mmCIF file of C-alpha atoms and ligand atoms in Angstrom:
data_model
loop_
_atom_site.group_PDB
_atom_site.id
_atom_site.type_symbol
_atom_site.label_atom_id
_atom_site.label_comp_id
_atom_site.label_asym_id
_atom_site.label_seq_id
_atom_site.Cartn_x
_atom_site.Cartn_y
_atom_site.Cartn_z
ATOM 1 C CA UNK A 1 -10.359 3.095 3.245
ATOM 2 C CA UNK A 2 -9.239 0.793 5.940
ATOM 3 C CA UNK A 3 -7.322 3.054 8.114
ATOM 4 C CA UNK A 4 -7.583 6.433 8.924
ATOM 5 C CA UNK A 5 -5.690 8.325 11.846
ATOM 6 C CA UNK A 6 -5.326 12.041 12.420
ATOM 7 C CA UNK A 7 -1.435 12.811 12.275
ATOM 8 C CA UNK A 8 -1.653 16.849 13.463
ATOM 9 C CA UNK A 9 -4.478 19.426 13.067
ATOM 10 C CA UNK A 10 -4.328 19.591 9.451
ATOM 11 C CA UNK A 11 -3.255 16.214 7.891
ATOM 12 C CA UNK A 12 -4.467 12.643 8.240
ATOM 13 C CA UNK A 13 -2.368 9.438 7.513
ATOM 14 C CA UNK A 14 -4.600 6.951 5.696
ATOM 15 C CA UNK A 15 -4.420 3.229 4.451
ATOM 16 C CA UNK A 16 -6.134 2.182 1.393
ATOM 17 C CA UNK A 17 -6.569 -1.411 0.167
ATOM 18 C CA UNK A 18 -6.948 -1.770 -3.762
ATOM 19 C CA UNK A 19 -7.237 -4.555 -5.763
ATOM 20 C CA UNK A 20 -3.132 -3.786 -6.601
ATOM 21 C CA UNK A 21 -2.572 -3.805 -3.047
ATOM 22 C CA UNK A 22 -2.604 -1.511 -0.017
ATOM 23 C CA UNK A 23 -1.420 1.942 0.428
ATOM 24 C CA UNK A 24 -0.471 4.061 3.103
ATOM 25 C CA UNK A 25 -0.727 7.849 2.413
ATOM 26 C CA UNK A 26 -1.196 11.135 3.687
ATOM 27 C CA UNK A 27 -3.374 13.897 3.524
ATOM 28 C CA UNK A 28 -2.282 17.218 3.573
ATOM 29 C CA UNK A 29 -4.080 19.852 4.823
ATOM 30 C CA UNK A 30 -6.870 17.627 4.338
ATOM 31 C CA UNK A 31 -9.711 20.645 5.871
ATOM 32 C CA UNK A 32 -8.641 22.824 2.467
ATOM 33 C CA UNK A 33 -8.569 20.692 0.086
ATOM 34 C CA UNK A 34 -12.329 21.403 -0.341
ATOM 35 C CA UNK A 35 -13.697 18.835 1.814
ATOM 36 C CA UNK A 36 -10.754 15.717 0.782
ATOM 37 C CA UNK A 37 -10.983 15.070 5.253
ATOM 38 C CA UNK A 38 -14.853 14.238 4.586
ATOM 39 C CA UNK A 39 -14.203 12.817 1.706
ATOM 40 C CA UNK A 40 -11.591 10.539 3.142
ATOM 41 C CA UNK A 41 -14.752 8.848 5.692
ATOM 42 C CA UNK A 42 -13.100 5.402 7.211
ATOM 43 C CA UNK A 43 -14.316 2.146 5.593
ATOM 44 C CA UNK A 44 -15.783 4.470 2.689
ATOM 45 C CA UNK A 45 -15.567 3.444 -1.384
ATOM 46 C CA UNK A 46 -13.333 6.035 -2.284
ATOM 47 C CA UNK A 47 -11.481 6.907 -5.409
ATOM 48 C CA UNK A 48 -7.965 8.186 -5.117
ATOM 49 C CA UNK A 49 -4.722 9.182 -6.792
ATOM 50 C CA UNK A 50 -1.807 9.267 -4.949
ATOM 51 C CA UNK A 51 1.905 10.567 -5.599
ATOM 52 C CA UNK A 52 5.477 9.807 -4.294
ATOM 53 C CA UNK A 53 8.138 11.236 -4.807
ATOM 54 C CA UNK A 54 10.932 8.763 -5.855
ATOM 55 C CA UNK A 55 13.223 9.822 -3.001
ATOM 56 C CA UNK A 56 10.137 9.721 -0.544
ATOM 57 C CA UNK A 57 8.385 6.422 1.217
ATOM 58 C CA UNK A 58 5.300 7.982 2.185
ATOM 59 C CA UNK A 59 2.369 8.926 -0.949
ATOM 60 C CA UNK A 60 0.652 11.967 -0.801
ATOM 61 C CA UNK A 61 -3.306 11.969 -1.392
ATOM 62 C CA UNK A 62 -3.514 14.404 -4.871
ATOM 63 C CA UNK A 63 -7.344 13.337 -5.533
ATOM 64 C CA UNK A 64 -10.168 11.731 -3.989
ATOM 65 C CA UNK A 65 -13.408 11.288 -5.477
ATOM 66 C CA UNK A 66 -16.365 9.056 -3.405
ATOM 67 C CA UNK A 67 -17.713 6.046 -4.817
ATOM 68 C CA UNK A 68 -19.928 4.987 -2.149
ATOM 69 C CA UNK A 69 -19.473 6.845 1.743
ATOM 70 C CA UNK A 70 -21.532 3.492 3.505
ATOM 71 C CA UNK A 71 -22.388 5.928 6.142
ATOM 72 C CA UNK A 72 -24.124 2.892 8.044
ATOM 73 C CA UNK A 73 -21.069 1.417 8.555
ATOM 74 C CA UNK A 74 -20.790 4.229 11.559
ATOM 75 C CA UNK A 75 -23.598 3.017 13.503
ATOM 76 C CA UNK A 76 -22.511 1.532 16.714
ATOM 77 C CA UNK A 77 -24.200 -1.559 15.995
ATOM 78 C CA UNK A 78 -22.531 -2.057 13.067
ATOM 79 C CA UNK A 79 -19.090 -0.205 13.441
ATOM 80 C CA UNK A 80 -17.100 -2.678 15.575
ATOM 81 C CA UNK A 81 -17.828 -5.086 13.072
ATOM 82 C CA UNK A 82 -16.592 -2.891 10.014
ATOM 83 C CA UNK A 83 -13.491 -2.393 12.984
ATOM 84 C CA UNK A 84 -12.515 -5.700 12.617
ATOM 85 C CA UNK A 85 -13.176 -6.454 8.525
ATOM 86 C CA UNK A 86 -10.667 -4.206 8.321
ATOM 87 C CA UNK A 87 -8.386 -4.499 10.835
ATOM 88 C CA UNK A 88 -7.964 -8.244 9.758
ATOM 89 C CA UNK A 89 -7.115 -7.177 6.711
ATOM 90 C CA UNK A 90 -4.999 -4.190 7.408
ATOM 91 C CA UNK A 91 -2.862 -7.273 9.726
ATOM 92 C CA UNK A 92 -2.967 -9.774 6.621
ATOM 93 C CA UNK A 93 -1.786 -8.136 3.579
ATOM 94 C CA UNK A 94 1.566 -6.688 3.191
ATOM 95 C CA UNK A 95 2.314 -3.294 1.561
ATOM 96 C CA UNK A 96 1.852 -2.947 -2.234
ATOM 97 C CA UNK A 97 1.161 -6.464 -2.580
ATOM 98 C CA UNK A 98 -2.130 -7.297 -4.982
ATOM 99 C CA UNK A 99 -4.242 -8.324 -3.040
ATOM 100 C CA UNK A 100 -7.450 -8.227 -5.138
ATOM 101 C CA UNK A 101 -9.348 -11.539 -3.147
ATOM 102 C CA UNK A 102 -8.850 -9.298 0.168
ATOM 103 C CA UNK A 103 -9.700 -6.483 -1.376
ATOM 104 C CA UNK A 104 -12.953 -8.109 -3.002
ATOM 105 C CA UNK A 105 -13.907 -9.481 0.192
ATOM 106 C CA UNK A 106 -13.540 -6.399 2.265
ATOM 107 C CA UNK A 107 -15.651 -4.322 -0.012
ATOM 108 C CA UNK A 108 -17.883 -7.045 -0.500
ATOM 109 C CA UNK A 109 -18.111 -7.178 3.118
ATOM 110 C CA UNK A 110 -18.307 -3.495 4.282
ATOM 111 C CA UNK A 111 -21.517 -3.539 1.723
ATOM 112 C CA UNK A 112 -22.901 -6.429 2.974
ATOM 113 C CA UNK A 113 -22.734 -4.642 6.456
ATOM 114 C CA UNK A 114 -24.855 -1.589 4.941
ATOM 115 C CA UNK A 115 -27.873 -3.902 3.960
ATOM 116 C CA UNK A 116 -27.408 -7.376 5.365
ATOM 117 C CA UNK A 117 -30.233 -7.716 8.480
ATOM 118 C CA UNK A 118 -27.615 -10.125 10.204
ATOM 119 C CA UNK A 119 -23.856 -8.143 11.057
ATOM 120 C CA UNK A 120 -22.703 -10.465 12.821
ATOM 121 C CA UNK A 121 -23.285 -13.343 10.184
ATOM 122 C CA UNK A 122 -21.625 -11.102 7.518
ATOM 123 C CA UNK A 123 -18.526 -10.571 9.670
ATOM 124 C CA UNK A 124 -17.859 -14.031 10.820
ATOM 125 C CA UNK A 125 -18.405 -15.205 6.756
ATOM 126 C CA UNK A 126 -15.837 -12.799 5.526
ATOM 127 C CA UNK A 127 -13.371 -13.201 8.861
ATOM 128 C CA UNK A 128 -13.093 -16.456 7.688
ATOM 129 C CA UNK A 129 -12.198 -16.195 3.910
ATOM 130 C CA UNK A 130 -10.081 -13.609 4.662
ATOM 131 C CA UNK A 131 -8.383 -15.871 6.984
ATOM 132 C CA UNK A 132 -8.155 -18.339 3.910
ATOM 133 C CA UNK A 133 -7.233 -15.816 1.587
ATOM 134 C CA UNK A 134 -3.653 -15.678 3.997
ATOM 135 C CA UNK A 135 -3.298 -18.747 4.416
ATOM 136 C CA UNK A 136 -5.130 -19.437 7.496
ATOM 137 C CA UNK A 137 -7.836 -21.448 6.750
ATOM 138 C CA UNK A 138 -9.990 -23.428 9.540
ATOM 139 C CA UNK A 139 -9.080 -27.138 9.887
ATOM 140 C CA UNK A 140 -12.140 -28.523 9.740
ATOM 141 C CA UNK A 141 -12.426 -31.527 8.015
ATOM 142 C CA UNK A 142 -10.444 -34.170 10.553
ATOM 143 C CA UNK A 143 -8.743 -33.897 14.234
ATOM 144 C CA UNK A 144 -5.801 -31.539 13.769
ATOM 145 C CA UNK A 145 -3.526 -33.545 16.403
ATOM 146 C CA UNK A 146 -4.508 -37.079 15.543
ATOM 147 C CA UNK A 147 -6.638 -37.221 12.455
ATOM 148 C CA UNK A 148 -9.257 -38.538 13.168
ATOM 149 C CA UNK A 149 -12.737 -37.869 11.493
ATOM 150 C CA UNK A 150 -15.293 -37.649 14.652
ATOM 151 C CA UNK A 151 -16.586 -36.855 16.927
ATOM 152 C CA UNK A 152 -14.762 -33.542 16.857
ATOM 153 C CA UNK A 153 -15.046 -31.309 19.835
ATOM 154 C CA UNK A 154 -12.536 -28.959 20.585
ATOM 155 C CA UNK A 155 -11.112 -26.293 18.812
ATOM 156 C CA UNK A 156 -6.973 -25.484 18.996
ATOM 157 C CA UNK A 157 -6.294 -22.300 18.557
ATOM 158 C CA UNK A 158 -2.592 -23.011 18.134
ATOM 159 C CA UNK A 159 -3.389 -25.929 15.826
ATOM 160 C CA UNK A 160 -5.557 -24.095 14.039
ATOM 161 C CA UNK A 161 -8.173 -26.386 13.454
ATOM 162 C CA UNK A 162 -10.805 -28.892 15.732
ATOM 163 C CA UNK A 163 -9.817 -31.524 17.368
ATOM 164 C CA UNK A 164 -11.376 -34.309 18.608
ATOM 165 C CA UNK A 165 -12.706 -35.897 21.756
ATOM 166 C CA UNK A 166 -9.622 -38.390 22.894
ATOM 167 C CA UNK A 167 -7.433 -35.442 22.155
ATOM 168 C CA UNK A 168 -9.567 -33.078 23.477
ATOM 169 C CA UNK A 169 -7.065 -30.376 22.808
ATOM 170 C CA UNK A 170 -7.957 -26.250 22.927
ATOM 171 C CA UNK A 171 -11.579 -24.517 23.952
ATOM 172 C CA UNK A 172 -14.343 -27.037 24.202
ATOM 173 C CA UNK A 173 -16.936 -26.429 21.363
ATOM 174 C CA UNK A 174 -20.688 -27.022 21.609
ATOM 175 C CA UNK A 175 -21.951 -29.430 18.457
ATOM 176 C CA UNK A 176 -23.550 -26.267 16.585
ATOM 177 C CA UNK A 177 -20.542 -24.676 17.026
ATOM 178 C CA UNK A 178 -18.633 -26.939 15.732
ATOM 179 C CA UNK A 179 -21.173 -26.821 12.286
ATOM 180 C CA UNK A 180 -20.691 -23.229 12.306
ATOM 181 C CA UNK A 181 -17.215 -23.658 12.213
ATOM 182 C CA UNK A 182 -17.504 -25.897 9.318
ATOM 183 C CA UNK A 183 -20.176 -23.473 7.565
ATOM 184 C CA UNK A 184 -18.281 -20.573 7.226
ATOM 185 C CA UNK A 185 -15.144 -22.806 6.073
ATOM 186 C CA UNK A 186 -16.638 -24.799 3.312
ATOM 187 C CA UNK A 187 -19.346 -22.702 1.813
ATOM 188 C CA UNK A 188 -19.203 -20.276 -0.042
ATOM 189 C CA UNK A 189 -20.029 -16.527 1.981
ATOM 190 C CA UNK A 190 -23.800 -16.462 0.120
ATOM 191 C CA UNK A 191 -24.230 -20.128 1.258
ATOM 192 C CA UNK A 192 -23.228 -19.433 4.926
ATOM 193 C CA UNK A 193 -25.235 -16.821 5.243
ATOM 194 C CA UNK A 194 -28.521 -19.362 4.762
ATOM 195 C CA UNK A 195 -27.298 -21.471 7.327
ATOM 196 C CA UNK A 196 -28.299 -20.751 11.197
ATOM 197 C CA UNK A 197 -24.391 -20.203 12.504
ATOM 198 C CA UNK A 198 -25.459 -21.145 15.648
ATOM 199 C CA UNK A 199 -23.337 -20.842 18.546
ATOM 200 C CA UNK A 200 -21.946 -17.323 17.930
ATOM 201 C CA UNK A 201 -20.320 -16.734 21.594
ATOM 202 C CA UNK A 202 -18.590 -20.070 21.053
ATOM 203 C CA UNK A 203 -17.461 -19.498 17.894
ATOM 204 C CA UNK A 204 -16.115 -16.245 18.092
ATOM 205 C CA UNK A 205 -14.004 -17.579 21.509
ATOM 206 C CA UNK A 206 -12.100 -19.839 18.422
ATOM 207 C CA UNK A 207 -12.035 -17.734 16.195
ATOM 208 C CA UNK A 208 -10.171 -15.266 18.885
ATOM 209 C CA UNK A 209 -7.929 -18.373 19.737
ATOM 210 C CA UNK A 210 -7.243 -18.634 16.240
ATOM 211 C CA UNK A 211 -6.397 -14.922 15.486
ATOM 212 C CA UNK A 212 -4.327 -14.543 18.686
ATOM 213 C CA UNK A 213 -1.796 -17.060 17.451
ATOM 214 C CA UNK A 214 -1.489 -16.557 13.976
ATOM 215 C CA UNK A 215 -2.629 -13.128 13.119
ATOM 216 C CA UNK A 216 -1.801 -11.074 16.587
ATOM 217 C CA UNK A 217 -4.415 -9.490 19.132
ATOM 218 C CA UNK A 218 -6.871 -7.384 17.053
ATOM 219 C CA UNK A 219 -8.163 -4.567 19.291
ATOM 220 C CA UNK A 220 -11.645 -4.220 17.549
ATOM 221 C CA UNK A 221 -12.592 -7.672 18.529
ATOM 222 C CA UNK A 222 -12.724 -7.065 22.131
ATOM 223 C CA UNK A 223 -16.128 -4.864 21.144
ATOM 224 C CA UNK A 224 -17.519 -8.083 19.534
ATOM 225 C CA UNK A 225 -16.396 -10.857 21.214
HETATM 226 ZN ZN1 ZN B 301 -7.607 -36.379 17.974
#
């Protein structure tokens, strides 16, 4: 459950990402229907069946059943980061589209909130595969405006990628940074998450660069970053 807004006093319009894609749906007289509004908890592992009508565009929740409610997720040290998991997604996959790599990551990611001892290193791991799941991976590897290798020190938001220091093109990057950068790009999430990602404040500011342009301004990344 990646989206979940109240629509009147009764029903609630809700987004679901599945392996087969992502749904949008609502909830009718969600307080009857024995418990279905607490039942439908945002970012929970839920179970649902939905119906449409063929002449409708909107589903209707039928069932719901919970597979996991990650209650932790509502903690306000951990929430704005389970805001922005996904949010990203919600803004990266279209409608009814599979999308089972999102949809893997997301769930892998809202779980690794629950029990991971580092948030923050969970969230910037799976910001960036998701990125690379749509298309918007990190360039990492070589200057994005003139190719070459090193030293690279800036990162381009518009670009996309680092760039290096005769360019010197986008938000000046710290050396850790830069590693970070390269980290969460190249390893795999598990892998990442042994390295120090140092230089959080610095990557997040290029990581926001990078969003801004290619995804569009994410409001739950003003609480992190
Ligand atoms: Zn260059």
């Amino acid at each position: 459950m990646i989206r979940r807004r109240r629509l009147d006093a009764r029903d609630l319009l809700v987004t679901v990402l599945t392996p087969e894609g992502k749904y949008r749906a609502v909830a009718r007289g969600a307080d009857r229907l024995g418990g279905t509004t607490a039942r439908l908890g945002l970012f929970g592992h839920v179970r649902v069946q939905l119906y449409r009508k063929p002449s409708q565009g909107t589903s209707t929740v039928v069932q719901v059943g919970v597979e996991a409610s990650l209650a932790r997720l509502a903690a306000p040290a951990i929430y704005p980061y389970a805001h922005l998991l996904a949010e990203l997604a919600d803004e990266t996959t279209g409608e009814e589209e599979p999308t089972p790599r999102e949809y893997e990551l997301v769930a892998g990611g809202l779980r690794g909130l629950c029990v991971h001892s580092d948030p923050e290193a969970v969230t910037l791991a799976v910001t960036v595969k998701l990125l690379t799941a749509a298309g918007l991976a990190l360039q990492v590897g070589a200057c994005v405006t003139c190719g070459a290798r090193s030293p690279l020190t800036h990162f381009d938001g518009s670009a996309g990628g680092l760039t290096c220091s005769n360019c010197a093109r986008g938000i000046p990057l710290p050396a850790a940074a830069v590693e970070t950068l390269r980290d969460l790009q190249r390893l795999t999430i598990r892998s990442a998450l042994a390295r120090p990602l140092a230089e959080r404040g610095a990557v997040w500011a290029a990581l926001r660069a990078h969003l801004e342009h290619h995804v569009g301004r994410l409001a739950s990344l003003s609480a992190i970053a």
